[in-house]
């Protein structure tokens, strides 16, 4: 029996379009035809350079060699995100891709650390993460095998090169690319879905399933099918970004930096040949010109590109999959890149599509499952990003005061209250984010729990100090012995262990 759609048309050739094309060409049965339409005249959003470790799984599933990928995308390695000025103006912490310490007698490590903290303030939590230590020292190596102090790593990459690389990959596997601007969308009689697209050239392209990767326009899902956009700007008020490239750093850090400003934040993303910089802001609090001047004033060196001004609104479509249209990437929703999650959301959408689509005759069951899953993913990322804004003690602007006093989604409020009361981290079995991520942000932003696990609270600090000190020293020595990130890149990267 032949089931599932046969002709898949992908609209858009940004990161979402080419990731979808490459993955579907690799993972779907060969009887499916894949066609991608993109318009050079319209172009892509032109940002999206920081990733999280899941991208390694995406690449591996496609059989992409990691060193070849690093060369092709001019990537650097990423072990963490550094947050500067997010709790208070002077605070600084890392969110590494690792846990802190390890469980002791089945109790999370951070309870022990909190137990000793008052009497031993000089060792911060980062000392118990090998990834964080390596990041601080400008070093990088793949995680040691079979170590309890393992970690994940990701990349900073040139997004247009990544799209180009995936395009070559997809075209080699039979994806056909059509250059042209879509002028109209022809509805399907049976259910009002999409039957075909017509290009400015007059060409008509028919399909069974349409993947909308048209970016913020959301050409098919939003504009044509009218699936509503749920705005989250009452929680995430930033609505603009400006991006500017500057020269490469001589010692590229193995982490992304996010620095809070009075009206939002700035990113700094080190690539091999340049540095990506950007400022995300609330347009009610600062003008575009002021934001641009602030960003230029903060660069290491002279700007190497014109400012790329981007308008957005935080939120997601009520459904990512409607009738025979599936939106992937910016056409399905947007959350600011504070935790570098957009490429991850693209990847999850593609994988879920593969998982749900091709045995389903009507598509209805798979469609509902896909929509539930993607909503959950978006909402979880949303809450984690809100957490960074909400937990601040900055007194320097109305923007931060408003964020501190806003009411947040109920599930997030519950998590914060639980940690505050008992240092317990509520977590999910699947999806983002795992407990160490929550811990890094709770403590980094200055949320101090009122109590810890009673079994640890009873232990004398003196008996804990020695083992903790030993562990921190061991991790520090291990990190010191790792190669410098710069040297690893000069060698073209390392083969993953
Ligand atoms: P786009 O890149 O906008 O591509 C849309 C495509 O659709 C283009 O090819 C265009 O030509 C085509 N198209 C549109 N209309 C038509 C038409 N009528 N006819 C033909 N073709 C058409 N993500 C991360 O993971 N990490 C980050 O660090 C990060 N930083 C970001 C910073 C900012 C300020 C923003 C706004 C986003 C950031 N993102 C980040 C998100 C990331 O950029 C996107 O998720 C990613 O680039 C995917 O975009 P896209 O492919 O959905 O859309």
PDB file of C-alpha atoms in Angstrom, residues 222-424:
ATOM      1  CA  UNK A 222       0.033  32.395   8.187  1.00  0.00           C
ATOM      2  CA  UNK A 223      -0.850  34.416   5.081  1.00  0.00           C
ATOM      3  CA  UNK A 224      -2.673  31.749   3.062  1.00  0.00           C
ATOM      4  CA  UNK A 225      -4.264  29.451   5.632  1.00  0.00           C
ATOM      5  CA  UNK A 226      -4.686  32.189   8.228  1.00  0.00           C
ATOM      6  CA  UNK A 227      -3.424  30.153  11.189  1.00  0.00           C
ATOM      7  CA  UNK A 228      -3.308  32.738  14.000  1.00  0.00           C
ATOM      8  CA  UNK A 229      -0.114  33.910  15.658  1.00  0.00           C
ATOM      9  CA  UNK A 230      -0.093  33.756  19.461  1.00  0.00           C
ATOM     10  CA  UNK A 231       1.942  36.710  20.656  1.00  0.00           C
ATOM     11  CA  UNK A 232       4.110  36.412  23.771  1.00  0.00           C
ATOM     12  CA  UNK A 233       5.305  40.008  23.742  1.00  0.00           C
ATOM     13  CA  UNK A 234       3.741  40.651  27.155  1.00  0.00           C
ATOM     14  CA  UNK A 235       6.454  38.328  28.509  1.00  0.00           C
ATOM     15  CA  UNK A 236       9.178  38.968  25.970  1.00  0.00           C
ATOM     16  CA  UNK A 237       8.922  42.640  25.018  1.00  0.00           C
ATOM     17  CA  UNK A 238      12.024  42.878  22.821  1.00  0.00           C
ATOM     18  CA  UNK A 239      10.890  43.323  19.233  1.00  0.00           C
ATOM     19  CA  UNK A 240      13.963  44.326  17.241  1.00  0.00           C
ATOM     20  CA  UNK A 241      17.518  43.348  16.626  1.00  0.00           C
ATOM     21  CA  UNK A 242      20.402  44.854  14.766  1.00  0.00           C
ATOM     22  CA  UNK A 243      23.287  42.653  13.641  1.00  0.00           C
ATOM     23  CA  UNK A 244      26.774  43.753  12.566  1.00  0.00           C
ATOM     24  CA  UNK A 245      29.882  41.719  11.769  1.00  0.00           C
ATOM     25  CA  UNK A 246      33.333  42.659  13.050  1.00  0.00           C
ATOM     26  CA  UNK A 247      36.776  41.106  12.671  1.00  0.00           C
ATOM     27  CA  UNK A 248      37.728  37.695  14.008  1.00  0.00           C
ATOM     28  CA  UNK A 249      39.013  37.541  17.592  1.00  0.00           C
ATOM     29  CA  UNK A 250      42.634  36.457  17.953  1.00  0.00           C
ATOM     30  CA  UNK A 251      41.653  34.151  20.825  1.00  0.00           C
ATOM     31  CA  UNK A 252      38.129  33.031  19.892  1.00  0.00           C
ATOM     32  CA  UNK A 253      36.322  32.020  23.080  1.00  0.00           C
ATOM     33  CA  UNK A 254      34.660  28.617  23.206  1.00  0.00           C
ATOM     34  CA  UNK A 255      31.408  30.243  24.343  1.00  0.00           C
ATOM     35  CA  UNK A 256      28.763  32.698  23.178  1.00  0.00           C
ATOM     36  CA  UNK A 257      28.527  35.907  25.178  1.00  0.00           C
ATOM     37  CA  UNK A 258      25.245  37.579  26.041  1.00  0.00           C
ATOM     38  CA  UNK A 259      25.584  40.982  27.699  1.00  0.00           C
ATOM     39  CA  UNK A 260      22.543  42.725  29.143  1.00  0.00           C
ATOM     40  CA  UNK A 261      22.021  46.386  28.221  1.00  0.00           C
ATOM     41  CA  UNK A 262      19.494  48.761  29.789  1.00  0.00           C
ATOM     42  CA  UNK A 263      16.860  47.834  27.175  1.00  0.00           C
ATOM     43  CA  UNK A 264      17.699  44.266  26.150  1.00  0.00           C
ATOM     44  CA  UNK A 265      20.948  42.508  25.426  1.00  0.00           C
ATOM     45  CA  UNK A 266      23.830  42.019  22.986  1.00  0.00           C
ATOM     46  CA  UNK A 267      25.282  38.848  21.546  1.00  0.00           C
ATOM     47  CA  UNK A 268      28.845  38.147  20.545  1.00  0.00           C
ATOM     48  CA  UNK A 269      29.463  35.030  18.481  1.00  0.00           C
ATOM     49  CA  UNK A 270      33.037  34.161  17.487  1.00  0.00           C
ATOM     50  CA  UNK A 271      33.505  32.594  14.052  1.00  0.00           C
ATOM     51  CA  UNK A 272      36.801  31.705  12.426  1.00  0.00           C
ATOM     52  CA  UNK A 273      36.831  34.606   9.983  1.00  0.00           C
ATOM     53  CA  UNK A 274      34.698  37.183  11.729  1.00  0.00           C
ATOM     54  CA  UNK A 275      32.662  37.911  14.833  1.00  0.00           C
ATOM     55  CA  UNK A 276      28.875  38.070  14.754  1.00  0.00           C
ATOM     56  CA  UNK A 277      27.448  40.809  16.977  1.00  0.00           C
ATOM     57  CA  UNK A 278      23.925  41.885  17.605  1.00  0.00           C
ATOM     58  CA  UNK A 279      21.704  43.860  19.906  1.00  0.00           C
ATOM     59  CA  UNK A 280      18.195  42.772  20.808  1.00  0.00           C
ATOM     60  CA  UNK A 281      15.993  45.542  22.191  1.00  0.00           C
ATOM     61  CA  UNK A 282      12.569  46.840  23.037  1.00  0.00           C
ATOM     62  CA  UNK A 283      11.758  49.519  20.462  1.00  0.00           C
ATOM     63  CA  UNK A 284       9.577  51.381  22.963  1.00  0.00           C
ATOM     64  CA  UNK A 285      12.653  52.021  25.118  1.00  0.00           C
ATOM     65  CA  UNK A 286      15.382  52.819  22.593  1.00  0.00           C
ATOM     66  CA  UNK A 287      15.475  54.003  18.976  1.00  0.00           C
ATOM     67  CA  UNK A 288      17.046  51.964  16.171  1.00  0.00           C
ATOM     68  CA  UNK A 289      19.797  54.566  15.771  1.00  0.00           C
ATOM     69  CA  UNK A 290      20.638  54.502  19.477  1.00  0.00           C
ATOM     70  CA  UNK A 291      20.681  50.704  19.557  1.00  0.00           C
ATOM     71  CA  UNK A 292      22.912  50.636  16.520  1.00  0.00           C
ATOM     72  CA  UNK A 293      25.294  53.198  18.054  1.00  0.00           C
ATOM     73  CA  UNK A 294      25.406  51.204  21.310  1.00  0.00           C
ATOM     74  CA  UNK A 295      26.246  48.048  19.434  1.00  0.00           C
ATOM     75  CA  UNK A 296      28.964  49.704  17.343  1.00  0.00           C
ATOM     76  CA  UNK A 297      30.401  51.202  20.535  1.00  0.00           C
ATOM     77  CA  UNK A 298      30.708  47.742  22.059  1.00  0.00           C
ATOM     78  CA  UNK A 299      32.466  46.012  19.142  1.00  0.00           C
ATOM     79  CA  UNK A 300      36.004  44.665  19.272  1.00  0.00           C
ATOM     80  CA  UNK A 301      37.275  46.588  16.276  1.00  0.00           C
ATOM     81  CA  UNK A 302      35.580  48.262  13.344  1.00  0.00           C
ATOM     82  CA  UNK A 303      32.270  47.111  11.849  1.00  0.00           C
ATOM     83  CA  UNK A 304      32.730  44.919   8.800  1.00  0.00           C
ATOM     84  CA  UNK A 305      29.152  44.968   7.541  1.00  0.00           C
ATOM     85  CA  UNK A 306      26.223  47.324   7.265  1.00  0.00           C
ATOM     86  CA  UNK A 307      23.742  47.003  10.125  1.00  0.00           C
ATOM     87  CA  UNK A 308      21.055  44.374   9.459  1.00  0.00           C
ATOM     88  CA  UNK A 309      17.892  45.608  11.181  1.00  0.00           C
ATOM     89  CA  UNK A 310      15.314  42.940  11.964  1.00  0.00           C
ATOM     90  CA  UNK A 311      11.821  43.399  13.378  1.00  0.00           C
ATOM     91  CA  UNK A 312      10.092  40.549  15.148  1.00  0.00           C
ATOM     92  CA  UNK A 313       7.526  39.585  17.710  1.00  0.00           C
ATOM     93  CA  UNK A 314       7.947  36.733  20.163  1.00  0.00           C
ATOM     94  CA  UNK A 315       5.293  34.091  19.685  1.00  0.00           C
ATOM     95  CA  UNK A 316       4.228  31.069  17.691  1.00  0.00           C
ATOM     96  CA  UNK A 317       1.475  30.036  15.332  1.00  0.00           C
ATOM     97  CA  UNK A 318      -1.450  28.280  17.018  1.00  0.00           C
ATOM     98  CA  UNK A 319      -0.583  25.197  14.935  1.00  0.00           C
ATOM     99  CA  UNK A 320       2.571  24.491  12.951  1.00  0.00           C
ATOM    100  CA  UNK A 321       0.825  21.898  10.755  1.00  0.00           C
ATOM    101  CA  UNK A 322      -2.511  22.777   9.182  1.00  0.00           C
ATOM    102  CA  UNK A 323      -4.107  20.777   6.349  1.00  0.00           C
ATOM    103  CA  UNK A 324      -1.214  19.946   4.010  1.00  0.00           C
ATOM    104  CA  UNK A 325       1.066  22.780   5.150  1.00  0.00           C
ATOM    105  CA  UNK A 326       3.779  22.406   7.775  1.00  0.00           C
ATOM    106  CA  UNK A 327       5.641  25.496   8.901  1.00  0.00           C
ATOM    107  CA  UNK A 328       9.242  25.024   9.971  1.00  0.00           C
ATOM    108  CA  UNK A 329      11.554  27.793  11.178  1.00  0.00           C
ATOM    109  CA  UNK A 330      10.582  31.450  11.519  1.00  0.00           C
ATOM    110  CA  UNK A 331       7.300  30.867   9.674  1.00  0.00           C
ATOM    111  CA  UNK A 332       6.092  28.802  12.643  1.00  0.00           C
ATOM    112  CA  UNK A 333       7.300  31.035  15.460  1.00  0.00           C
ATOM    113  CA  UNK A 334      10.070  33.119  16.919  1.00  0.00           C
ATOM    114  CA  UNK A 335      11.873  33.258  20.223  1.00  0.00           C
ATOM    115  CA  UNK A 336      14.859  35.506  20.624  1.00  0.00           C
ATOM    116  CA  UNK A 337      18.228  33.761  20.379  1.00  0.00           C
ATOM    117  CA  UNK A 338      19.175  34.093  24.050  1.00  0.00           C
ATOM    118  CA  UNK A 339      19.678  30.330  24.381  1.00  0.00           C
ATOM    119  CA  UNK A 340      20.426  29.680  20.683  1.00  0.00           C
ATOM    120  CA  UNK A 341      17.347  27.517  20.253  1.00  0.00           C
ATOM    121  CA  UNK A 342      15.908  28.307  16.803  1.00  0.00           C
ATOM    122  CA  UNK A 343      18.027  25.875  14.823  1.00  0.00           C
ATOM    123  CA  UNK A 344      17.182  23.251  17.456  1.00  0.00           C
ATOM    124  CA  UNK A 345      13.456  23.937  16.912  1.00  0.00           C
ATOM    125  CA  UNK A 346      13.926  23.502  13.153  1.00  0.00           C
ATOM    126  CA  UNK A 347      15.698  20.213  13.733  1.00  0.00           C
ATOM    127  CA  UNK A 348      12.984  18.932  16.072  1.00  0.00           C
ATOM    128  CA  UNK A 349      10.264  19.877  13.604  1.00  0.00           C
ATOM    129  CA  UNK A 350      11.998  17.996  10.784  1.00  0.00           C
ATOM    130  CA  UNK A 351      12.513  14.899  12.919  1.00  0.00           C
ATOM    131  CA  UNK A 352       8.952  14.920  14.195  1.00  0.00           C
ATOM    132  CA  UNK A 353       7.703  15.326  10.649  1.00  0.00           C
ATOM    133  CA  UNK A 354       9.664  12.257   9.577  1.00  0.00           C
ATOM    134  CA  UNK A 355       8.399  10.357  12.599  1.00  0.00           C
ATOM    135  CA  UNK A 356       4.735  11.191  12.138  1.00  0.00           C
ATOM    136  CA  UNK A 357       4.130  11.574   8.466  1.00  0.00           C
ATOM    137  CA  UNK A 358       4.774   8.759   6.186  1.00  0.00           C
ATOM    138  CA  UNK A 359       2.643   5.935   7.521  1.00  0.00           C
ATOM    139  CA  UNK A 360      -0.338   8.173   7.965  1.00  0.00           C
ATOM    140  CA  UNK A 361      -2.962   8.049   5.242  1.00  0.00           C
ATOM    141  CA  UNK A 362      -5.162  10.925   6.319  1.00  0.00           C
ATOM    142  CA  UNK A 363      -2.392  12.681   8.216  1.00  0.00           C
ATOM    143  CA  UNK A 364      -4.800  13.677  11.008  1.00  0.00           C
ATOM    144  CA  UNK A 365      -3.320  11.658  13.852  1.00  0.00           C
ATOM    145  CA  UNK A 366       0.267  12.534  12.988  1.00  0.00           C
ATOM    146  CA  UNK A 367      -0.673  16.156  12.482  1.00  0.00           C
ATOM    147  CA  UNK A 368      -2.199  16.468  15.940  1.00  0.00           C
ATOM    148  CA  UNK A 369       0.783  14.741  17.541  1.00  0.00           C
ATOM    149  CA  UNK A 370       3.177  17.017  15.667  1.00  0.00           C
ATOM    150  CA  UNK A 371       1.294  20.118  16.727  1.00  0.00           C
ATOM    151  CA  UNK A 372       1.175  19.109  20.372  1.00  0.00           C
ATOM    152  CA  UNK A 373       4.862  18.340  20.363  1.00  0.00           C
ATOM    153  CA  UNK A 374       5.924  21.574  18.704  1.00  0.00           C
ATOM    154  CA  UNK A 375       3.720  23.696  20.983  1.00  0.00           C
ATOM    155  CA  UNK A 376       5.332  22.038  23.960  1.00  0.00           C
ATOM    156  CA  UNK A 377       8.816  22.676  22.601  1.00  0.00           C
ATOM    157  CA  UNK A 378       8.061  26.329  21.922  1.00  0.00           C
ATOM    158  CA  UNK A 379       6.474  26.863  25.319  1.00  0.00           C
ATOM    159  CA  UNK A 380       9.361  25.262  27.162  1.00  0.00           C
ATOM    160  CA  UNK A 381      11.933  27.387  25.396  1.00  0.00           C
ATOM    161  CA  UNK A 382       9.730  30.428  25.927  1.00  0.00           C
ATOM    162  CA  UNK A 383       9.548  29.850  29.680  1.00  0.00           C
ATOM    163  CA  UNK A 384      13.271  29.332  29.981  1.00  0.00           C
ATOM    164  CA  UNK A 385      13.942  32.593  28.174  1.00  0.00           C
ATOM    165  CA  UNK A 386      11.404  34.455  30.278  1.00  0.00           C
ATOM    166  CA  UNK A 387      13.228  33.138  33.344  1.00  0.00           C
ATOM    167  CA  UNK A 388      16.364  35.112  32.397  1.00  0.00           C
ATOM    168  CA  UNK A 389      14.415  38.347  32.134  1.00  0.00           C
ATOM    169  CA  UNK A 390      12.229  37.822  35.151  1.00  0.00           C
ATOM    170  CA  UNK A 391      14.948  36.881  37.628  1.00  0.00           C
ATOM    171  CA  UNK A 392      16.850  40.140  37.614  1.00  0.00           C
ATOM    172  CA  UNK A 393      17.707  42.605  40.317  1.00  0.00           C
ATOM    173  CA  UNK A 394      18.776  45.409  38.026  1.00  0.00           C
ATOM    174  CA  UNK A 395      17.641  48.835  39.101  1.00  0.00           C
ATOM    175  CA  UNK A 396      19.034  50.817  36.225  1.00  0.00           C
ATOM    176  CA  UNK A 397      16.014  50.905  33.931  1.00  0.00           C
ATOM    177  CA  UNK A 398      12.270  50.640  33.771  1.00  0.00           C
ATOM    178  CA  UNK A 399      12.730  47.827  31.254  1.00  0.00           C
ATOM    179  CA  UNK A 400      14.371  45.528  33.818  1.00  0.00           C
ATOM    180  CA  UNK A 401      12.054  46.602  36.614  1.00  0.00           C
ATOM    181  CA  UNK A 402       9.044  45.746  34.472  1.00  0.00           C
ATOM    182  CA  UNK A 403      10.524  42.329  33.668  1.00  0.00           C
ATOM    183  CA  UNK A 404      11.178  41.628  37.336  1.00  0.00           C
ATOM    184  CA  UNK A 405       7.614  42.524  38.290  1.00  0.00           C
ATOM    185  CA  UNK A 406       5.682  40.972  35.404  1.00  0.00           C
ATOM    186  CA  UNK A 407       3.550  37.914  36.006  1.00  0.00           C
ATOM    187  CA  UNK A 408       4.986  34.875  34.242  1.00  0.00           C
ATOM    188  CA  UNK A 409       3.348  31.675  32.906  1.00  0.00           C
ATOM    189  CA  UNK A 410       1.910  29.562  35.708  1.00  0.00           C
ATOM    190  CA  UNK A 411       4.213  26.558  35.117  1.00  0.00           C
ATOM    191  CA  UNK A 412       7.270  28.771  35.291  1.00  0.00           C
ATOM    192  CA  UNK A 413       6.055  30.487  38.438  1.00  0.00           C
ATOM    193  CA  UNK A 414       5.650  27.070  40.053  1.00  0.00           C
ATOM    194  CA  UNK A 415       9.180  26.010  39.104  1.00  0.00           C
ATOM    195  CA  UNK A 416      10.703  29.198  40.466  1.00  0.00           C
ATOM    196  CA  UNK A 417       8.757  28.865  43.723  1.00  0.00           C
ATOM    197  CA  UNK A 418       9.862  25.247  44.153  1.00  0.00           C
ATOM    198  CA  UNK A 419      13.520  26.086  43.682  1.00  0.00           C
ATOM    199  CA  UNK A 420      13.275  29.077  45.999  1.00  0.00           C
ATOM    200  CA  UNK A 421      11.664  27.020  48.727  1.00  0.00           C
ATOM    201  CA  UNK A 422      13.754  23.843  48.569  1.00  0.00           C
ATOM    202  CA  UNK A 423      16.469  24.085  45.852  1.00  0.00           C
ATOM    203  CA  UNK A 424      14.512  21.421  43.943  1.00  0.00           C
TER     204      UNK A 424
END
